[in-house]
PDB file of C-alpha atoms in Angstrom:
ATOM      1  CA  UNK A   1     -74.438-141.179 109.716  1.00 32.00           C
ATOM      2  CA  UNK A   2     -73.956-137.770 108.265  1.00 35.00           C
ATOM      3  CA  UNK A   3     -75.872-136.571 105.236  1.00 35.00           C
ATOM      4  CA  UNK A   4     -73.941-133.938 103.297  1.00 35.00           C
ATOM      5  CA  UNK A   5     -76.564-132.408 101.131  1.00 34.00           C
ATOM      6  CA  UNK A   6     -75.321-128.817 100.932  1.00 35.00           C
ATOM      7  CA  UNK A   7     -71.544-128.767 101.401  1.00 41.00           C
ATOM      8  CA  UNK A   8     -68.650-131.177 101.125  1.00 46.00           C
ATOM      9  CA  UNK A   9     -65.878-131.189 103.729  1.00 49.00           C
ATOM     10  CA  UNK A  10     -64.170-128.466 101.714  1.00 47.00           C
ATOM     11  CA  UNK A  11     -67.170-126.153 101.833  1.00 46.00           C
ATOM     12  CA  UNK A  12     -68.051-126.398  98.130  1.00 47.00           C
ATOM     13  CA  UNK A  13     -71.692-126.704  97.179  1.00 47.00           C
ATOM     14  CA  UNK A  14     -72.942-130.139  96.219  1.00 48.00           C
ATOM     15  CA  UNK A  15     -75.781-131.073  93.933  1.00 53.00           C
ATOM     16  CA  UNK A  16     -75.946-134.791  94.687  1.00 51.00           C
ATOM     17  CA  UNK A  17     -77.048-135.540  98.249  1.00 59.00           C
ATOM     18  CA  UNK A  18     -75.348-138.687  99.570  1.00 65.00           C
ATOM     19  CA  UNK A  19     -74.664-140.384 102.710  1.00 52.00           C
ATOM     20  CA  UNK A  20     -70.921-140.228 103.123  1.00 68.00           C
ATOM     21  CA  UNK A  21     -70.609-142.506 106.138  1.00 66.00           C
ATOM     22  CA  UNK A  22     -72.548-145.452 104.665  1.00 68.00           C
ATOM     23  CA  UNK A  23     -71.627-147.960 102.012  1.00 70.00           C
ATOM     24  CA  UNK A  24     -73.958-149.163  99.193  1.00 77.00           C
ATOM     25  CA  UNK A  25     -75.662-151.654 101.538  1.00 77.00           C
ATOM     26  CA  UNK A  26     -76.256-149.008 104.216  1.00 73.00           C
ATOM     27  CA  UNK A  27     -73.458-150.195 106.561  1.00 76.00           C
ATOM     28  CA  UNK A  28     -71.657-147.446 108.484  1.00 77.00           C
ATOM     29  CA  UNK A  29     -68.156-146.763 107.220  1.00 73.00           C
ATOM     30  CA  UNK A  30     -65.397-144.275 107.597  1.00 73.00           C
ATOM     31  CA  UNK A  31     -65.039-141.946 104.572  1.00 78.00           C
ATOM     32  CA  UNK A  32     -62.034-142.807 102.413  1.00 79.00           C
ATOM     33  CA  UNK A  33     -59.958-139.689 102.013  1.00 82.00           C
ATOM     34  CA  UNK A  34     -56.896-141.467 100.648  1.00 76.00           C
ATOM     35  CA  UNK A  35     -57.043-139.903  97.185  1.00 82.00           C
ATOM     36  CA  UNK A  36     -57.527-136.326  98.435  1.00 84.00           C
ATOM     37  CA  UNK A  37     -54.532-133.981  98.361  1.00 88.00           C
ATOM     38  CA  UNK A  38     -53.041-132.670 101.564  1.00 91.00           C
ATOM     39  CA  UNK A  39     -54.236-129.084 102.307  1.00 93.00           C
ATOM     40  CA  UNK A  40     -53.801-126.621 105.155  1.00 96.00           C
ATOM     41  CA  UNK A  41     -57.011-126.424 107.183  1.00 97.00           C
ATOM     42  CA  UNK A  42     -58.286-124.304 110.045  1.00 98.00           C
ATOM     43  CA  UNK A  43     -61.534-124.529 111.938  1.00 98.00           C
ATOM     44  CA  UNK A  44     -62.812-122.256 114.771  1.00 98.00           C
ATOM     45  CA  UNK A  45     -65.643-123.149 117.076  1.00 98.00           C
ATOM     46  CA  UNK A  46     -67.197-121.177 119.927  1.00 98.00           C
ATOM     47  CA  UNK A  47     -69.655-121.670 122.728  1.00 98.00           C
ATOM     48  CA  UNK A  48     -70.432-120.302 126.132  1.00 98.00           C
ATOM     49  CA  UNK A  49     -71.441-121.399 129.548  1.00 98.00           C
ATOM     50  CA  UNK A  50     -73.951-119.337 131.459  1.00 97.00           C
ATOM     51  CA  UNK A  51     -73.118-118.853 135.140  1.00 96.00           C
ATOM     52  CA  UNK A  52     -74.228-116.759 138.069  1.00 93.00           C
ATOM     53  CA  UNK A  53     -72.365-113.393 138.307  1.00 94.00           C
ATOM     54  CA  UNK A  54     -70.948-114.520 141.634  1.00 93.00           C
ATOM     55  CA  UNK A  55     -69.352-117.536 140.009  1.00 94.00           C
ATOM     56  CA  UNK A  56     -67.858-115.308 137.279  1.00 96.00           C
ATOM     57  CA  UNK A  57     -66.331-113.117 140.064  1.00 96.00           C
ATOM     58  CA  UNK A  58     -64.871-116.208 141.721  1.00 96.00           C
ATOM     59  CA  UNK A  59     -63.275-117.187 138.443  1.00 97.00           C
ATOM     60  CA  UNK A  60     -62.011-113.668 137.837  1.00 97.00           C
ATOM     61  CA  UNK A  61     -60.516-113.539 141.351  1.00 96.00           C
ATOM     62  CA  UNK A  62     -59.072-117.039 141.083  1.00 96.00           C
ATOM     63  CA  UNK A  63     -61.072-117.912 144.220  1.00 95.00           C
ATOM     64  CA  UNK A  64     -62.410-121.368 143.174  1.00 96.00           C
ATOM     65  CA  UNK A  65     -61.290-124.112 145.564  1.00 94.00           C
ATOM     66  CA  UNK A  66     -60.464-126.555 142.789  1.00 96.00           C
ATOM     67  CA  UNK A  67     -57.929-124.251 141.316  1.00 96.00           C
ATOM     68  CA  UNK A  68     -57.423-122.017 138.251  1.00 97.00           C
ATOM     69  CA  UNK A  69     -60.659-122.613 136.267  1.00 98.00           C
ATOM     70  CA  UNK A  70     -59.524-121.208 132.928  1.00 98.00           C
ATOM     71  CA  UNK A  71     -56.093-122.783 132.972  1.00 98.00           C
ATOM     72  CA  UNK A  72     -57.618-126.203 133.682  1.00 98.00           C
ATOM     73  CA  UNK A  73     -60.278-125.654 131.005  1.00 98.00           C
ATOM     74  CA  UNK A  74     -57.589-124.809 128.422  1.00 98.00           C
ATOM     75  CA  UNK A  75     -55.775-128.063 129.154  1.00 98.00           C
ATOM     76  CA  UNK A  76     -59.070-129.970 128.863  1.00 98.00           C
ATOM     77  CA  UNK A  77     -59.891-128.250 125.501  1.00 98.00           C
ATOM     78  CA  UNK A  78     -56.541-129.044 124.017  1.00 98.00           C
ATOM     79  CA  UNK A  79     -56.698-132.683 125.232  1.00 98.00           C
ATOM     80  CA  UNK A  80     -60.208-133.051 123.733  1.00 98.00           C
ATOM     81  CA  UNK A  81     -58.948-131.724 120.378  1.00 98.00           C
ATOM     82  CA  UNK A  82     -56.083-134.219 120.293  1.00 98.00           C
ATOM     83  CA  UNK A  83     -58.492-137.160 121.194  1.00 97.00           C
ATOM     84  CA  UNK A  84     -61.534-136.347 119.032  1.00 97.00           C
ATOM     85  CA  UNK A  85     -60.878-139.322 116.796  1.00 95.00           C
ATOM     86  CA  UNK A  86     -61.377-141.598 119.847  1.00 96.00           C
ATOM     87  CA  UNK A  87     -64.785-140.163 120.776  1.00 95.00           C
ATOM     88  CA  UNK A  88     -66.460-139.384 117.451  1.00 93.00           C
ATOM     89  CA  UNK A  89     -66.773-142.745 115.694  1.00 90.00           C
ATOM     90  CA  UNK A  90     -66.136-141.797 112.072  1.00 88.00           C
ATOM     91  CA  UNK A  91     -63.555-139.068 112.628  1.00 90.00           C
ATOM     92  CA  UNK A  92     -60.090-139.630 111.159  1.00 92.00           C
ATOM     93  CA  UNK A  93     -57.068-139.311 113.400  1.00 94.00           C
ATOM     94  CA  UNK A  94     -55.462-136.154 112.026  1.00 95.00           C
ATOM     95  CA  UNK A  95     -52.173-134.378 112.759  1.00 96.00           C
ATOM     96  CA  UNK A  96     -52.996-131.382 114.843  1.00 98.00           C
ATOM     97  CA  UNK A  97     -50.492-128.585 114.060  1.00 97.00           C
ATOM     98  CA  UNK A  98     -51.880-125.899 116.297  1.00 98.00           C
ATOM     99  CA  UNK A  99     -54.607-125.313 118.957  1.00 98.00           C
ATOM    100  CA  UNK A 100     -55.461-121.821 120.229  1.00 98.00           C
ATOM    101  CA  UNK A 101     -57.966-121.226 123.016  1.00 98.00           C
ATOM    102  CA  UNK A 102     -59.479-117.858 123.849  1.00 98.00           C
ATOM    103  CA  UNK A 103     -61.653-117.382 126.998  1.00 98.00           C
ATOM    104  CA  UNK A 104     -63.702-114.236 127.666  1.00 98.00           C
ATOM    105  CA  UNK A 105     -65.398-113.546 130.991  1.00 98.00           C
ATOM    106  CA  UNK A 106     -68.713-111.698 130.705  1.00 97.00           C
ATOM    107  CA  UNK A 107     -71.009-110.602 133.526  1.00 97.00           C
ATOM    108  CA  UNK A 108     -72.871-113.926 133.587  1.00 96.00           C
ATOM    109  CA  UNK A 109     -70.965-116.211 131.108  1.00 97.00           C
ATOM    110  CA  UNK A 110     -67.686-117.632 129.982  1.00 98.00           C
ATOM    111  CA  UNK A 111     -67.230-117.689 126.235  1.00 98.00           C
ATOM    112  CA  UNK A 112     -64.661-120.087 124.744  1.00 98.00           C
ATOM    113  CA  UNK A 113     -63.325-120.027 121.177  1.00 98.00           C
ATOM    114  CA  UNK A 114     -61.104-122.855 120.059  1.00 98.00           C
ATOM    115  CA  UNK A 115     -59.066-122.696 116.790  1.00 98.00           C
ATOM    116  CA  UNK A 116     -57.605-125.869 115.408  1.00 98.00           C
ATOM    117  CA  UNK A 117     -55.136-126.198 112.500  1.00 98.00           C
ATOM    118  CA  UNK A 118     -54.011-129.207 110.606  1.00 97.00           C
ATOM    119  CA  UNK A 119     -52.322-130.271 107.360  1.00 96.00           C
ATOM    120  CA  UNK A 120     -53.987-133.247 105.827  1.00 93.00           C
ATOM    121  CA  UNK A 121     -56.804-134.702 103.802  1.00 91.00           C
ATOM    122  CA  UNK A 122     -59.802-133.862 105.963  1.00 91.00           C
ATOM    123  CA  UNK A 123     -61.018-130.934 108.015  1.00 90.00           C
ATOM    124  CA  UNK A 124     -60.781-130.258 111.774  1.00 97.00           C
ATOM    125  CA  UNK A 125     -64.247-128.897 112.576  1.00 97.00           C
ATOM    126  CA  UNK A 126     -65.059-131.772 114.865  1.00 97.00           C
ATOM    127  CA  UNK A 127     -61.836-131.170 116.794  1.00 98.00           C
ATOM    128  CA  UNK A 128     -62.705-127.521 117.343  1.00 98.00           C
ATOM    129  CA  UNK A 129     -66.237-128.414 118.533  1.00 98.00           C
ATOM    130  CA  UNK A 130     -64.842-131.043 120.907  1.00 98.00           C
ATOM    131  CA  UNK A 131     -62.403-128.560 122.222  1.00 98.00           C
ATOM    132  CA  UNK A 132     -65.150-126.101 122.983  1.00 98.00           C
ATOM    133  CA  UNK A 133     -67.608-128.534 124.528  1.00 98.00           C
ATOM    134  CA  UNK A 134     -64.978-130.215 126.735  1.00 98.00           C
ATOM    135  CA  UNK A 135     -63.475-126.867 127.726  1.00 98.00           C
ATOM    136  CA  UNK A 136     -66.881-125.596 128.812  1.00 98.00           C
ATOM    137  CA  UNK A 137     -67.600-128.890 130.608  1.00 98.00           C
ATOM    138  CA  UNK A 138     -64.349-128.408 132.575  1.00 98.00           C
ATOM    139  CA  UNK A 139     -65.407-124.947 133.526  1.00 98.00           C
ATOM    140  CA  UNK A 140     -68.714-126.356 134.809  1.00 97.00           C
ATOM    141  CA  UNK A 141     -66.896-129.178 136.771  1.00 96.00           C
ATOM    142  CA  UNK A 142     -64.498-126.669 138.344  1.00 97.00           C
ATOM    143  CA  UNK A 143     -67.282-124.290 139.475  1.00 95.00           C
ATOM    144  CA  UNK A 144     -70.237-126.634 140.239  1.00 92.00           C
ATOM    145  CA  UNK A 145     -69.887-126.356 144.007  1.00 88.00           C
ATOM    146  CA  UNK A 146     -70.172-122.602 143.761  1.00 86.00           C
ATOM    147  CA  UNK A 147     -73.158-122.839 141.412  1.00 86.00           C
ATOM    148  CA  UNK A 148     -74.918-125.408 143.610  1.00 78.00           C
ATOM    149  CA  UNK A 149     -74.183-123.756 146.940  1.00 60.00           C
ATOM    150  CA  UNK A 150     -75.788-120.496 145.845  1.00 53.00           C
ATOM    151  CA  UNK A 151     -78.864-122.027 144.348  1.00 50.00           C
ATOM    152  CA  UNK A 152     -79.534-124.726 146.967  1.00 51.00           C
ATOM    153  CA  UNK A 153     -80.798-124.631 150.500  1.00 54.00           C
ATOM    154  CA  UNK A 154     -78.362-125.831 153.130  1.00 55.00           C
ATOM    155  CA  UNK A 155     -80.520-128.964 153.404  1.00 53.00           C
ATOM    156  CA  UNK A 156     -80.145-129.618 149.717  1.00 52.00           C
ATOM    157  CA  UNK A 157     -76.390-129.424 149.058  1.00 56.00           C
ATOM    158  CA  UNK A 158     -76.737-131.607 145.946  1.00 60.00           C
ATOM    159  CA  UNK A 159     -79.425-129.367 144.398  1.00 65.00           C
ATOM    160  CA  UNK A 160     -79.813-128.560 140.706  1.00 76.00           C
ATOM    161  CA  UNK A 161     -78.040-125.950 138.590  1.00 82.00           C
ATOM    162  CA  UNK A 162     -80.852-123.595 137.528  1.00 81.00           C
ATOM    163  CA  UNK A 163     -78.550-120.800 136.369  1.00 81.00           C
ATOM    164  CA  UNK A 164     -75.934-122.954 134.603  1.00 92.00           C
ATOM    165  CA  UNK A 165     -76.066-123.969 130.944  1.00 95.00           C
ATOM    166  CA  UNK A 166     -73.746-124.562 128.035  1.00 97.00           C
ATOM    167  CA  UNK A 167     -75.112-122.752 124.925  1.00 97.00           C
ATOM    168  CA  UNK A 168     -74.632-121.728 121.376  1.00 98.00           C
ATOM    169  CA  UNK A 169     -71.818-124.151 120.470  1.00 98.00           C
ATOM    170  CA  UNK A 170     -71.085-123.735 116.729  1.00 98.00           C
ATOM    171  CA  UNK A 171     -68.427-123.611 114.041  1.00 98.00           C
ATOM    172  CA  UNK A 172     -67.711-120.037 113.327  1.00 98.00           C
ATOM    173  CA  UNK A 173     -64.911-120.370 110.696  1.00 97.00           C
ATOM    174  CA  UNK A 174     -63.639-123.055 108.391  1.00 97.00           C
ATOM    175  CA  UNK A 175     -60.857-122.468 105.835  1.00 97.00           C
ATOM    176  CA  UNK A 176     -58.844-124.643 103.482  1.00 95.00           C
ATOM    177  CA  UNK A 177     -55.903-123.764 101.278  1.00 95.00           C
ATOM    178  CA  UNK A 178     -53.676-125.600  98.937  1.00 93.00           C
ATOM    179  CA  UNK A 179     -50.089-126.260 100.019  1.00 90.00           C
TER     180      UNK A 179
END
């Protein structure tokens, strides 16, 4: 259930707190957007994965045994955007008109920003967030052997990931305009 007590889907302030994903009896439901007009919408989400500097170097040099980390993560992010409605229970299936991914390599992290555009009756923030989290999970999957190898003793090849973490996932932009 989502309580929308400060903003509606369109970003306008609300005075009447209400549970938008429940009916009068408290049962979970999908929000009816059928009467809303189609609008052009854009949402941008961002996040980062903290990695060891050596791992960043391997990504930069395309020296990861599983392949091109960022190319693979880009495909994963786009796929996640397109399938958000299948993983977030109350999300509508929306027509995705554009997805942009932007990776930046820092000294000890990869930052990913995913922009999603749609024309329809509901926003695309969840799609942008799913793109970021999945894209960063793909990065982790692609480099986990490098991260483990460096942090584990030879006897403990399946050790933990003390330097690795996905952080600061958030919506950074949300716009809507009439058609």
